[in-house]
């Protein structure tokens, strides 16, 4: 007895494939801009913040869009 699956359920039809294995998902064009600030609070403590903005994104295939990224840091010097 042979069971024939519909095309949408067959392996390799594109619906159940892994997106990272597809040759159509291979990059694109991205333009980013960074703005940051570093400042001393006192002689041993410094603070920093950075914001990454995505100005242009054009992907080939399926990718998640990036919107806004922020980084913050504190540095304390013991010497």
Protein backbone atom coordinates (compact mmCIF):
# COMPACT_ATOMS: atom_id res chain seq x y z
CA UNK A 1 0.00 0.00 0.00
CA UNK A 2 1.43 3.40 -1.02
CA UNK A 3 0.21 6.62 0.54
CA UNK A 4 0.70 9.67 -1.62
CA UNK A 5 1.07 12.90 0.35
CA UNK A 6 -0.22 16.21 -0.99
CA UNK A 7 2.47 18.40 -2.54
CA UNK A 8 2.46 20.81 0.42
CA UNK A 9 3.44 17.99 2.80
CA UNK A 10 6.22 16.45 0.70
CA UNK A 11 9.82 16.96 1.77
CA UNK A 12 11.52 19.65 -0.28
CA UNK A 13 8.33 21.45 -1.24
CA UNK A 14 9.48 24.60 0.56
CA UNK A 15 6.92 24.68 3.35
CA UNK A 16 8.67 22.33 5.80
CA UNK A 17 12.26 23.15 4.81
CA UNK A 18 14.67 24.82 7.21
CA UNK A 19 14.98 28.51 6.26
CA UNK A 20 18.72 28.60 6.97
CA UNK A 21 19.32 25.80 4.45
CA UNK A 22 17.62 27.64 1.59
CA UNK A 23 19.97 29.17 -0.99
CA UNK A 24 17.49 32.04 -1.49
CA UNK A 25 18.33 33.44 1.99
CA UNK A 26 21.83 34.77 1.45
CA UNK A 27 22.18 38.33 2.70
CA UNK A 28 21.31 41.73 1.32
CA UNK A 29 22.10 45.37 1.96
CA UNK A 30 22.15 47.06 5.38
CA UNK A 31 23.04 50.64 6.35
CA UNK A 32 23.44 51.37 10.06
CA UNK A 33 24.29 54.46 12.08
CA UNK A 34 25.75 54.55 15.59
CA UNK A 35 25.53 57.36 18.13
CA UNK A 36 27.29 57.09 21.47
CA UNK A 37 28.46 58.95 24.54
CA UNK A 38 31.18 58.17 27.09
CA UNK A 39 31.68 60.27 30.19
CA UNK A 40 33.60 60.29 33.44
CA UNK A 41 31.54 60.52 36.63
CA UNK A 42 34.60 60.79 38.85
CA UNK A 43 38.24 59.68 38.78
CA UNK A 44 37.41 55.93 38.83
CA UNK A 45 33.89 55.64 37.40
CA UNK A 46 32.85 56.10 33.77
CA UNK A 47 29.52 55.57 32.02
CA UNK A 48 28.76 54.89 28.36
CA UNK A 49 25.70 54.50 26.15
CA UNK A 50 25.39 53.67 22.46
CA UNK A 51 22.36 53.59 20.16
CA UNK A 52 22.35 51.75 16.82
CA UNK A 53 19.82 52.90 14.22
CA UNK A 54 19.02 50.96 11.06
CA UNK A 55 18.66 53.42 8.20
CA UNK A 56 18.22 51.01 5.26
CA UNK A 57 17.52 47.28 5.05
CA UNK A 58 16.94 45.19 1.93
CA UNK A 59 17.28 41.44 2.46
CA UNK A 60 17.39 38.60 -0.04
CA UNK A 61 14.94 36.01 1.26
CA UNK A 62 13.53 35.59 4.74
CA UNK A 63 15.21 37.61 7.51
CA UNK A 64 14.03 39.34 10.66
CA UNK A 65 14.12 43.13 10.47
CA UNK A 66 16.18 45.01 13.03
CA UNK A 67 14.81 48.23 14.48
CA UNK A 68 16.76 49.79 17.35
CA UNK A 69 19.62 48.52 19.50
CA UNK A 70 20.96 50.14 22.66
CA UNK A 71 24.07 49.30 24.71
CA UNK A 72 24.98 50.75 28.08
CA UNK A 73 28.01 50.17 30.26
CA UNK A 74 29.63 51.12 33.53
CA UNK A 75 33.39 50.88 34.13
CA UNK A 76 35.03 51.14 37.54
CA UNK A 77 38.81 51.33 37.74
CA UNK A 78 40.39 49.77 40.82
CA UNK A 79 43.88 51.15 40.22
